[in-house]
mmCIF file of C-alpha atoms in Angstrom:
data_model
loop_
_atom_site.group_PDB
_atom_site.id
_atom_site.type_symbol
_atom_site.label_atom_id
_atom_site.label_comp_id
_atom_site.label_asym_id
_atom_site.label_seq_id
_atom_site.Cartn_x
_atom_site.Cartn_y
_atom_site.Cartn_z
ATOM 1 C CA UNK L 1 30.010 -1.531 56.874
ATOM 2 C CA UNK L 2 28.654 1.687 55.485
ATOM 3 C CA UNK L 3 32.187 3.089 55.509
ATOM 4 C CA UNK L 4 33.378 0.170 53.368
ATOM 5 C CA UNK L 5 30.581 0.894 50.933
ATOM 6 C CA UNK L 6 31.759 4.514 50.834
ATOM 7 C CA UNK L 7 35.343 3.468 50.046
ATOM 8 C CA UNK L 8 34.184 1.063 47.361
ATOM 9 C CA UNK L 9 32.040 3.842 45.849
ATOM 10 C CA UNK L 10 35.039 6.182 45.675
ATOM 11 C CA UNK L 11 37.083 3.412 44.109
ATOM 12 C CA UNK L 12 34.753 2.831 41.172
ATOM 13 C CA UNK L 13 33.910 6.520 40.774
ATOM 14 C CA UNK L 14 37.612 7.205 40.296
ATOM 15 C CA UNK L 15 38.007 4.209 38.051
ATOM 16 C CA UNK L 16 35.605 5.840 35.600
ATOM 17 C CA UNK L 17 37.053 9.326 36.015
ATOM 18 C CA UNK L 18 38.960 9.378 32.755
ATOM 19 C CA UNK L 19 40.387 12.610 31.384
ATOM 20 C CA UNK L 20 40.421 15.136 34.197
ATOM 21 C CA UNK L 21 39.236 15.920 37.693
ATOM 22 C CA UNK L 22 35.961 17.483 36.614
ATOM 23 C CA UNK L 23 34.910 14.236 34.955
ATOM 24 C CA UNK L 24 34.580 12.875 38.481
ATOM 25 C CA UNK L 25 31.874 15.360 39.523
ATOM 26 C CA UNK L 26 28.826 13.957 37.679
ATOM 27 C CA UNK L 27 29.567 10.368 38.772
ATOM 28 C CA UNK L 28 30.439 11.389 42.314
ATOM 29 C CA UNK L 29 27.320 13.528 42.585
ATOM 30 C CA UNK L 30 25.050 10.685 41.451
ATOM 31 C CA UNK L 31 26.518 8.225 43.948
ATOM 32 C CA UNK L 32 27.255 10.401 46.971
ATOM 33 C CA UNK L 33 24.257 12.736 46.867
ATOM 34 C CA UNK L 34 21.507 10.948 44.959
ATOM 35 C CA UNK L 35 22.059 7.242 45.621
ATOM 36 C CA UNK L 36 23.504 7.108 49.127
ATOM 37 C CA UNK L 37 22.552 10.537 50.524
ATOM 38 C CA UNK L 38 25.870 10.924 52.279
ATOM 39 C CA UNK L 39 25.854 14.632 51.405
ATOM 40 C CA UNK L 40 23.259 17.236 50.474
ATOM 41 C CA UNK L 41 23.665 19.267 47.291
ATOM 42 C CA UNK L 42 24.927 22.171 49.354
ATOM 43 C CA UNK L 43 27.512 20.075 51.145
ATOM 44 C CA UNK L 44 28.603 18.704 47.792
ATOM 45 C CA UNK L 45 29.247 22.238 46.548
ATOM 46 C CA UNK L 46 31.215 22.962 49.722
ATOM 47 C CA UNK L 47 33.338 19.881 49.094
ATOM 48 C CA UNK L 48 34.180 21.118 45.598
ATOM 49 C CA UNK L 49 35.241 24.445 47.093
ATOM 50 C CA UNK L 50 37.472 22.643 49.621
ATOM 51 C CA UNK L 51 39.062 20.661 46.807
ATOM 52 C CA UNK L 52 39.760 23.885 44.936
ATOM 53 C CA UNK L 53 41.309 25.638 47.934
ATOM 54 C CA UNK L 54 44.027 23.010 48.304
ATOM 55 C CA UNK L 55 46.867 22.478 45.837
ATOM 56 C CA UNK L 56 46.718 19.538 43.490
ATOM 57 C CA UNK L 57 43.863 17.680 41.814
ATOM 58 C CA UNK L 58 40.222 18.149 42.766
ATOM 59 C CA UNK L 59 40.130 14.465 43.765
ATOM 60 C CA UNK L 60 41.343 15.477 47.218
ATOM 61 C CA UNK L 61 37.812 16.762 47.913
ATOM 62 C CA UNK L 62 36.925 13.109 48.584
ATOM 63 C CA UNK L 63 39.043 13.311 51.737
ATOM 64 C CA UNK L 64 36.864 16.165 52.958
ATOM 65 C CA UNK L 65 33.744 14.118 52.238
ATOM 66 C CA UNK L 66 35.245 11.136 54.087
ATOM 67 C CA UNK L 67 36.101 13.290 57.088
ATOM 68 C CA UNK L 68 32.695 14.904 57.127
ATOM 69 C CA UNK L 69 30.734 11.651 56.968
ATOM 70 C CA UNK L 70 32.977 9.177 58.812
ATOM 71 C CA UNK L 71 35.667 11.167 60.653
ATOM 72 C CA UNK L 72 39.436 10.718 60.450
ATOM 73 C CA UNK L 73 39.333 7.073 59.383
ATOM 74 C CA UNK L 74 36.930 8.018 56.609
ATOM 75 C CA UNK L 75 39.404 10.668 55.429
ATOM 76 C CA UNK L 76 42.342 8.253 55.253
ATOM 77 C CA UNK L 77 40.267 5.559 53.550
ATOM 78 C CA UNK L 78 38.913 8.108 51.080
ATOM 79 C CA UNK L 79 42.458 9.091 50.142
ATOM 80 C CA UNK L 80 43.493 5.499 49.505
ATOM 81 C CA UNK L 81 40.373 4.420 47.633
ATOM 82 C CA UNK L 82 40.434 7.542 45.437
ATOM 83 C CA UNK L 83 44.020 7.129 44.274
ATOM 84 C CA UNK L 84 44.158 3.336 44.102
ATOM 85 C CA UNK L 85 42.524 3.128 40.617
ATOM 86 C CA UNK L 86 45.114 5.596 39.260
ATOM 87 C CA UNK L 87 47.954 3.665 40.766
ATOM 88 C CA UNK L 88 46.806 0.317 39.426
ATOM 89 C CA UNK L 89 45.749 1.399 35.946
ATOM 90 C CA UNK L 90 48.460 3.999 35.270
ATOM 91 C CA UNK L 91 51.150 1.541 36.364
ATOM 92 C CA UNK L 92 49.851 -1.173 34.043
ATOM 93 C CA UNK L 93 49.506 1.323 31.196
ATOM 94 C CA UNK L 94 53.037 2.636 31.786
ATOM 95 C CA UNK L 95 54.269 -0.870 31.168
ATOM 96 C CA UNK L 96 52.475 -1.323 27.872
ATOM 97 C CA UNK L 97 52.093 2.278 26.842
ATOM 98 C CA UNK L 98 53.074 1.993 23.213
ATOM 99 C CA UNK L 99 50.401 -0.600 22.462
ATOM 100 C CA UNK L 100 47.926 1.373 24.569
ATOM 101 C CA UNK L 101 48.542 4.788 23.071
ATOM 102 C CA UNK L 102 48.320 3.575 19.490
ATOM 103 C CA UNK L 103 45.264 1.390 19.948
ATOM 104 C CA UNK L 104 42.337 2.632 17.863
ATOM 105 C CA UNK L 105 39.852 1.486 20.503
ATOM 106 C CA UNK L 106 41.412 3.760 23.129
ATOM 107 C CA UNK L 107 41.602 6.706 20.768
ATOM 108 C CA UNK L 108 38.108 6.465 19.323
ATOM 109 C CA UNK L 109 36.510 5.805 22.727
ATOM 110 C CA UNK L 110 38.046 9.033 23.911
ATOM 111 C CA UNK L 111 36.597 10.893 20.997
ATOM 112 C CA UNK L 112 33.196 9.779 22.269
ATOM 113 C CA UNK L 113 33.865 10.238 25.975
ATOM 114 C CA UNK L 114 35.178 13.815 25.739
ATOM 115 C CA UNK L 115 31.979 15.391 24.386
ATOM 116 C CA UNK L 116 29.873 13.138 26.628
ATOM 117 C CA UNK L 117 31.595 14.491 29.717
ATOM 118 C CA UNK L 118 30.584 18.009 28.712
ATOM 119 C CA UNK L 119 26.949 16.896 28.640
ATOM 120 C CA UNK L 120 27.264 15.190 32.036
ATOM 121 C CA UNK L 121 28.931 18.178 33.618
ATOM 122 C CA UNK L 122 26.261 20.470 32.190
ATOM 123 C CA UNK L 123 23.546 18.414 33.856
ATOM 124 C CA UNK L 124 25.300 18.547 37.234
ATOM 125 C CA UNK L 125 25.944 22.278 36.892
ATOM 126 C CA UNK L 126 22.209 22.863 36.535
ATOM 127 C CA UNK L 127 21.378 20.806 39.629
ATOM 128 C CA UNK L 128 24.001 22.617 41.692
ATOM 129 C CA UNK L 129 23.032 26.019 40.325
ATOM 130 C CA UNK L 130 19.453 25.457 41.498
ATOM 131 C CA UNK L 131 20.810 24.962 44.987
ATOM 132 C CA UNK L 132 23.504 27.656 45.145
ATOM 133 C CA UNK L 133 21.993 30.493 43.159
ATOM 134 C CA UNK L 134 19.296 31.752 45.450
ATOM 135 C CA UNK L 135 19.071 35.450 44.642
ATOM 136 C CA UNK L 136 20.491 38.234 42.502
ATOM 137 C CA UNK L 137 23.795 38.527 44.405
ATOM 138 C CA UNK L 138 24.621 34.819 44.184
ATOM 139 C CA UNK L 139 23.723 34.889 40.491
ATOM 140 C CA UNK L 140 26.081 37.830 40.035
ATOM 141 C CA UNK L 141 28.881 35.994 41.875
ATOM 142 C CA UNK L 142 28.401 32.916 39.683
ATOM 143 C CA UNK L 143 28.438 34.921 36.459
ATOM 144 C CA UNK L 144 31.407 36.978 37.677
ATOM 145 C CA UNK L 145 33.367 33.828 38.533
ATOM 146 C CA UNK L 146 32.590 32.361 35.139
ATOM 147 C CA UNK L 147 33.790 35.470 33.305
ATOM 148 C CA UNK L 148 36.948 35.868 35.384
ATOM 149 C CA UNK L 149 38.055 32.246 35.057
ATOM 150 C CA UNK L 150 36.972 31.696 31.468
ATOM 151 C CA UNK L 151 38.545 34.857 30.092
ATOM 152 C CA UNK L 152 41.425 35.901 32.342
ATOM 153 C CA UNK L 153 43.171 32.637 33.373
ATOM 154 C CA UNK L 154 43.061 33.646 37.029
ATOM 155 C CA UNK L 155 43.734 31.043 39.679
ATOM 156 C CA UNK L 156 40.418 29.518 40.868
ATOM 157 C CA UNK L 157 41.712 29.434 44.459
ATOM 158 C CA UNK L 158 41.791 33.204 44.719
ATOM 159 C CA UNK L 159 38.458 33.603 42.971
ATOM 160 C CA UNK L 160 36.849 31.267 45.507
ATOM 161 C CA UNK L 161 38.444 33.124 48.403
ATOM 162 C CA UNK L 162 37.199 36.386 46.905
ATOM 163 C CA UNK L 163 33.691 34.986 46.559
ATOM 164 C CA UNK L 164 33.821 33.929 50.208
ATOM 165 C CA UNK L 165 34.766 37.452 51.234
ATOM 166 C CA UNK L 166 31.930 38.845 49.109
ATOM 167 C CA UNK L 167 29.519 36.426 50.772
ATOM 168 C CA UNK L 168 30.638 37.625 54.192
ATOM 169 C CA UNK L 169 29.981 41.236 53.159
ATOM 170 C CA UNK L 170 26.629 40.593 51.501
ATOM 171 C CA UNK L 171 24.863 38.266 53.933
ATOM 172 C CA UNK Y 1 66.121 6.283 30.016
ATOM 173 C CA UNK Y 2 67.817 8.139 32.905
ATOM 174 C CA UNK Y 3 71.596 8.589 32.789
ATOM 175 C CA UNK Y 4 71.781 10.211 36.179
ATOM 176 C CA UNK Y 5 71.312 8.274 39.374
ATOM 177 C CA UNK Y 6 67.749 8.714 40.544
ATOM 178 C CA UNK Y 7 66.582 7.403 43.894
ATOM 179 C CA UNK Y 8 63.035 6.747 45.054
ATOM 180 C CA UNK Y 9 63.644 9.308 47.772
ATOM 181 C CA UNK Y 10 64.646 12.029 45.327
ATOM 182 C CA UNK Y 11 61.594 11.261 43.187
ATOM 183 C CA UNK Y 12 59.414 11.623 46.277
ATOM 184 C CA UNK Y 13 61.019 14.950 47.171
ATOM 185 C CA UNK Y 14 60.581 16.487 43.721
ATOM 186 C CA UNK Y 15 56.951 15.466 43.589
ATOM 187 C CA UNK Y 16 56.453 16.737 47.133
ATOM 188 C CA UNK Y 17 57.563 20.119 45.827
ATOM 189 C CA UNK Y 18 55.209 19.801 42.858
ATOM 190 C CA UNK Y 19 52.345 18.794 45.160
ATOM 191 C CA UNK Y 20 52.936 21.754 47.430
ATOM 192 C CA UNK Y 21 53.039 24.432 44.751
ATOM 193 C CA UNK Y 22 50.580 22.868 42.353
ATOM 194 C CA UNK Y 23 48.020 25.634 42.348
ATOM 195 C CA UNK Y 24 46.231 26.825 39.275
ATOM 196 C CA UNK Y 25 45.029 24.086 37.011
ATOM 197 C CA UNK Y 26 46.438 21.309 34.887
ATOM 198 C CA UNK Y 27 48.534 23.318 32.463
ATOM 199 C CA UNK Y 28 50.399 25.476 34.939
ATOM 200 C CA UNK Y 29 51.251 22.373 36.946
ATOM 201 C CA UNK Y 30 52.421 20.516 33.844
ATOM 202 C CA UNK Y 31 54.664 23.459 33.000
ATOM 203 C CA UNK Y 32 56.052 23.289 36.527
ATOM 204 C CA UNK Y 33 56.761 19.552 36.224
ATOM 205 C CA UNK Y 34 58.447 20.084 32.867
ATOM 206 C CA UNK Y 35 60.708 22.762 34.313
ATOM 207 C CA UNK Y 36 61.705 20.611 37.284
ATOM 208 C CA UNK Y 37 62.185 17.243 35.595
ATOM 209 C CA UNK Y 38 63.180 18.050 32.027
ATOM 210 C CA UNK Y 39 65.168 21.258 32.384
ATOM 211 C CA UNK Y 40 66.501 21.346 35.932
ATOM 212 C CA UNK Y 41 67.045 17.707 36.903
ATOM 213 C CA UNK Y 42 67.255 16.361 33.339
ATOM 214 C CA UNK Y 43 65.761 13.051 34.456
ATOM 215 C CA UNK Y 44 63.586 12.751 31.376
ATOM 216 C CA UNK Y 45 63.615 14.120 27.831
ATOM 217 C CA UNK Y 46 60.990 16.436 26.405
ATOM 218 C CA UNK Y 47 59.536 13.666 24.203
ATOM 219 C CA UNK Y 48 59.113 11.398 27.231
ATOM 220 C CA UNK Y 49 57.411 14.197 29.065
ATOM 221 C CA UNK Y 50 54.974 14.771 26.201
ATOM 222 C CA UNK Y 51 54.278 11.033 26.174
ATOM 223 C CA UNK Y 52 53.581 11.062 29.909
ATOM 224 C CA UNK Y 53 51.085 13.913 29.507
ATOM 225 C CA UNK Y 54 49.141 11.936 26.897
ATOM 226 C CA UNK Y 55 49.090 8.818 29.081
ATOM 227 C CA UNK Y 56 47.995 10.920 32.057
ATOM 228 C CA UNK Y 57 44.864 11.962 30.217
ATOM 229 C CA UNK Y 58 44.017 8.524 28.873
ATOM 230 C CA UNK Y 59 43.996 6.794 32.259
ATOM 231 C CA UNK Y 60 41.479 7.043 35.120
ATOM 232 C CA UNK Y 61 42.011 9.541 37.911
ATOM 233 C CA UNK Y 62 43.616 12.980 37.952
ATOM 234 C CA UNK Y 63 45.816 13.473 34.841
ATOM 235 C CA UNK Y 64 48.646 15.085 36.798
ATOM 236 C CA UNK Y 65 48.865 12.167 39.204
ATOM 237 C CA UNK Y 66 48.837 9.704 36.309
ATOM 238 C CA UNK Y 67 51.514 11.662 34.458
ATOM 239 C CA UNK Y 68 53.578 11.437 37.648
ATOM 240 C CA UNK Y 69 53.025 7.681 37.918
ATOM 241 C CA UNK Y 70 54.179 7.218 34.330
ATOM 242 C CA UNK Y 71 57.331 9.265 34.927
ATOM 243 C CA UNK Y 72 58.032 7.589 38.278
ATOM 244 C CA UNK Y 73 57.510 4.145 36.775
ATOM 245 C CA UNK Y 74 59.845 4.815 33.881
ATOM 246 C CA UNK Y 75 62.528 6.054 36.283
ATOM 247 C CA UNK Y 76 62.306 3.540 39.087
ATOM 248 C CA UNK Y 77 59.532 0.987 38.515
ATOM 249 C CA UNK Y 78 56.532 0.517 40.777
ATOM 250 C CA UNK Y 79 58.270 2.137 43.748
ATOM 251 C CA UNK Y 80 59.033 5.183 41.646
ATOM 252 C CA UNK Y 81 55.411 5.470 40.594
ATOM 253 C CA UNK Y 82 54.245 5.139 44.154
ATOM 254 C CA UNK Y 83 56.728 7.807 45.317
ATOM 255 C CA UNK Y 84 55.253 10.332 42.876
ATOM 256 C CA UNK Y 85 51.726 9.738 44.183
ATOM 257 C CA UNK Y 86 52.813 9.972 47.811
ATOM 258 C CA UNK Y 87 54.747 13.178 47.166
ATOM 259 C CA UNK Y 88 51.993 14.836 45.167
ATOM 260 C CA UNK Y 89 49.180 13.923 47.488
ATOM 261 C CA UNK Y 90 50.740 14.439 50.921
ATOM 262 C CA UNK Y 91 50.629 18.285 51.055
ATOM 263 C CA UNK Y 92 47.036 18.583 49.880
ATOM 264 C CA UNK Y 93 45.994 15.702 52.129
ATOM 265 C CA UNK Y 94 47.379 17.434 55.224
ATOM 266 C CA UNK Y 95 45.868 20.737 54.192
ATOM 267 C CA UNK Y 96 42.423 19.344 53.558
ATOM 268 C CA UNK Y 97 42.515 17.470 56.885
ATOM 269 C CA UNK Y 98 43.104 20.771 58.662
ATOM 270 C CA UNK Y 99 40.398 22.484 56.595
ATOM 271 C CA UNK Y 100 37.952 19.659 57.321
ATOM 272 C CA UNK Y 101 38.639 19.829 61.040
ATOM 273 C CA UNK Y 102 38.183 23.599 61.156
ATOM 274 C CA UNK Y 103 35.118 23.413 58.940
ATOM 275 C CA UNK Y 104 33.356 20.867 61.136
ATOM 276 C CA UNK Y 105 34.233 22.865 64.226
ATOM 277 C CA UNK Y 106 33.116 26.276 63.026
ATOM 278 C CA UNK Y 107 30.477 25.515 60.413
ATOM 279 C CA UNK Y 108 27.620 26.890 62.517
ATOM 280 C CA UNK Y 109 29.112 30.376 62.821
ATOM 281 C CA UNK Y 110 26.969 32.875 60.834
ATOM 282 C CA UNK Y 111 30.057 34.441 59.226
ATOM 283 C CA UNK Y 112 31.160 31.114 57.744
ATOM 284 C CA UNK Y 113 27.603 30.454 56.614
ATOM 285 C CA UNK Y 114 27.496 33.713 54.672
ATOM 286 C CA UNK Y 115 30.936 33.099 53.199
ATOM 287 C CA UNK Y 116 29.735 29.700 52.016
ATOM 288 C CA UNK Y 117 26.866 31.311 50.143
ATOM 289 C CA UNK Y 118 29.358 33.270 48.076
ATOM 290 C CA UNK Y 119 31.625 30.249 47.658
ATOM 291 C CA UNK Y 120 28.752 28.022 46.504
ATOM 292 C CA UNK Y 121 27.826 30.481 43.782
ATOM 293 C CA UNK Y 122 31.475 30.756 42.715
ATOM 294 C CA UNK Y 123 31.729 26.956 42.388
ATOM 295 C CA UNK Y 124 28.828 27.014 39.917
ATOM 296 C CA UNK Y 125 30.611 29.696 37.887
ATOM 297 C CA UNK Y 126 33.789 27.652 38.054
ATOM 298 C CA UNK Y 127 32.100 24.539 36.684
ATOM 299 C CA UNK Y 128 30.528 26.660 33.949
ATOM 300 C CA UNK Y 129 33.950 27.975 32.938
ATOM 301 C CA UNK Y 130 35.289 24.402 32.851
ATOM 302 C CA UNK Y 131 32.427 23.407 30.555
ATOM 303 C CA UNK Y 132 33.185 26.432 28.392
ATOM 304 C CA UNK Y 133 36.850 25.550 27.947
ATOM 305 C CA UNK Y 134 36.018 21.884 27.309
ATOM 306 C CA UNK Y 135 33.514 22.934 24.623
ATOM 307 C CA UNK Y 136 36.175 25.040 22.944
ATOM 308 C CA UNK Y 137 38.633 22.164 22.805
ATOM 309 C CA UNK Y 138 36.381 19.140 22.145
ATOM 310 C CA UNK Y 139 33.268 20.278 20.284
ATOM 311 C CA UNK Y 140 34.529 20.884 16.777
ATOM 312 C CA UNK Y 141 31.990 19.196 14.513
ATOM 313 C CA UNK Y 142 28.370 18.086 14.526
ATOM 314 C CA UNK Y 143 29.001 14.497 15.691
ATOM 315 C CA UNK Y 144 30.583 15.479 18.987
ATOM 316 C CA UNK Y 145 28.138 18.351 19.505
ATOM 317 C CA UNK Y 146 25.154 16.030 19.080
ATOM 318 C CA UNK Y 147 26.730 13.439 21.372
ATOM 319 C CA UNK Y 148 27.199 16.081 24.083
ATOM 320 C CA UNK Y 149 23.573 17.167 23.754
ATOM 321 C CA UNK Y 150 22.191 13.610 23.797
ATOM 322 C CA UNK Y 151 24.208 12.727 26.889
ATOM 323 C CA UNK Y 152 23.135 15.955 28.590
ATOM 324 C CA UNK Y 153 19.461 15.103 27.996
ATOM 325 C CA UNK Y 154 19.941 11.504 29.182
ATOM 326 C CA UNK Y 155 21.442 12.722 32.436
ATOM 327 C CA UNK Y 156 19.457 15.903 33.121
ATOM 328 C CA UNK Y 157 15.994 14.713 32.108
ATOM 329 C CA UNK Y 158 16.067 10.927 32.289
ATOM 330 C CA UNK Y 159 18.516 10.569 35.198
ATOM 331 C CA UNK Y 160 20.597 7.881 33.511
ATOM 332 C CA UNK Y 161 23.580 6.692 35.513
ATOM 333 C CA UNK Y 162 26.699 8.648 34.424
ATOM 334 C CA UNK Y 163 28.923 5.565 34.492
ATOM 335 C CA UNK Y 164 26.719 3.779 31.982
ATOM 336 C CA UNK Y 165 26.609 6.960 29.896
ATOM 337 C CA UNK Y 166 30.412 7.141 29.853
ATOM 338 C CA UNK Y 167 30.625 3.502 28.765
ATOM 339 C CA UNK Y 168 27.966 4.092 26.097
ATOM 340 C CA UNK Y 169 29.755 7.169 24.774
ATOM 341 C CA UNK Y 170 33.021 5.219 24.582
ATOM 342 C CA UNK Y 171 31.253 2.641 22.434
ATOM 343 C CA UNK Y 172 29.654 5.419 20.385
ATOM 344 C CA UNK Y 173 33.147 6.851 19.873
ATOM 345 C CA UNK Y 174 34.357 3.501 18.511
ATOM 346 C CA UNK Y 175 31.417 3.366 16.107
ATOM 347 C CA UNK Y 176 31.420 6.957 14.861
ATOM 348 C CA UNK Y 177 35.014 8.122 15.087
ATOM 349 C CA UNK Y 178 36.897 5.065 13.920
ATOM 350 C CA UNK Y 179 39.733 5.875 11.551
ATOM 351 C CA UNK Y 180 39.706 9.587 10.694
ATOM 352 C CA UNK Y 181 40.690 12.054 13.376
ATOM 353 C CA UNK Y 182 37.700 14.314 13.342
#
């Protein structure tokens, strides 16, 4: 029963994830960590890292969460419930895309949602930073990662692997 | 739209390739898709591709997957759309299953624990860099800047539910940004 609730949660989280994988994080964090306590903050950060280490969208991190909380069945169900909203909505939109793309409601809503997502993500970043930045070295790794990715266009996968290696050396 | 014969199977295979090599963020993957489908296979035209990118970002879920669904649907209907999702998702699904298994098995080893400390800090930096690039592209005038700040306060201090905040900001967008493209 709890597993069904987990799948349903992933379904509506992804239904409201409009405009990029990172939009998912604030909603997912509220539901998975704060409402249902399926993961701790730390485990949530680890799931993001797992999602970054694999090719493709960050959404795949939900499979890791499913596996961690409910085992193999949880992983398969997480995959299906995370991609089902995309498949339903994008298929319908593909059919009527001209009306959809030119609708003023769609376009002006997005002008509101885009800045809002920045605010949401900022709030989550602060929560996660409180958990992951525990001393000077972790602060340095976080700042270093920010600078490398924001200003050099490096691949996040390698930066995360590098940070893992640094962690192994430092602790 | 397509002149060449396209099968569901060939759509699946191309997107399997895209799913396997899709490292490095939205734009590098989009460039990869464009090269494969527009220039190499010539299944779609450049204008259709641009259209599919827009649709991908206006629909729920990962933009790349949605772009794929749009392309697959226009080539081969619902089955085509489904084939693009299956192809894109399969490689990362298998990989993350293996990672999950290994992680659960070895998570108590001290070495992995210390690696995770570094990784956790890097994830925070990564999110910060995402926020930075989103600010550069979406915060151009005072209306969107104030909206971002208000939403941040609602979530960080008052713990509003993010789904209701997204709905509210969509409505705010309709009220404040109607007409002109600010």
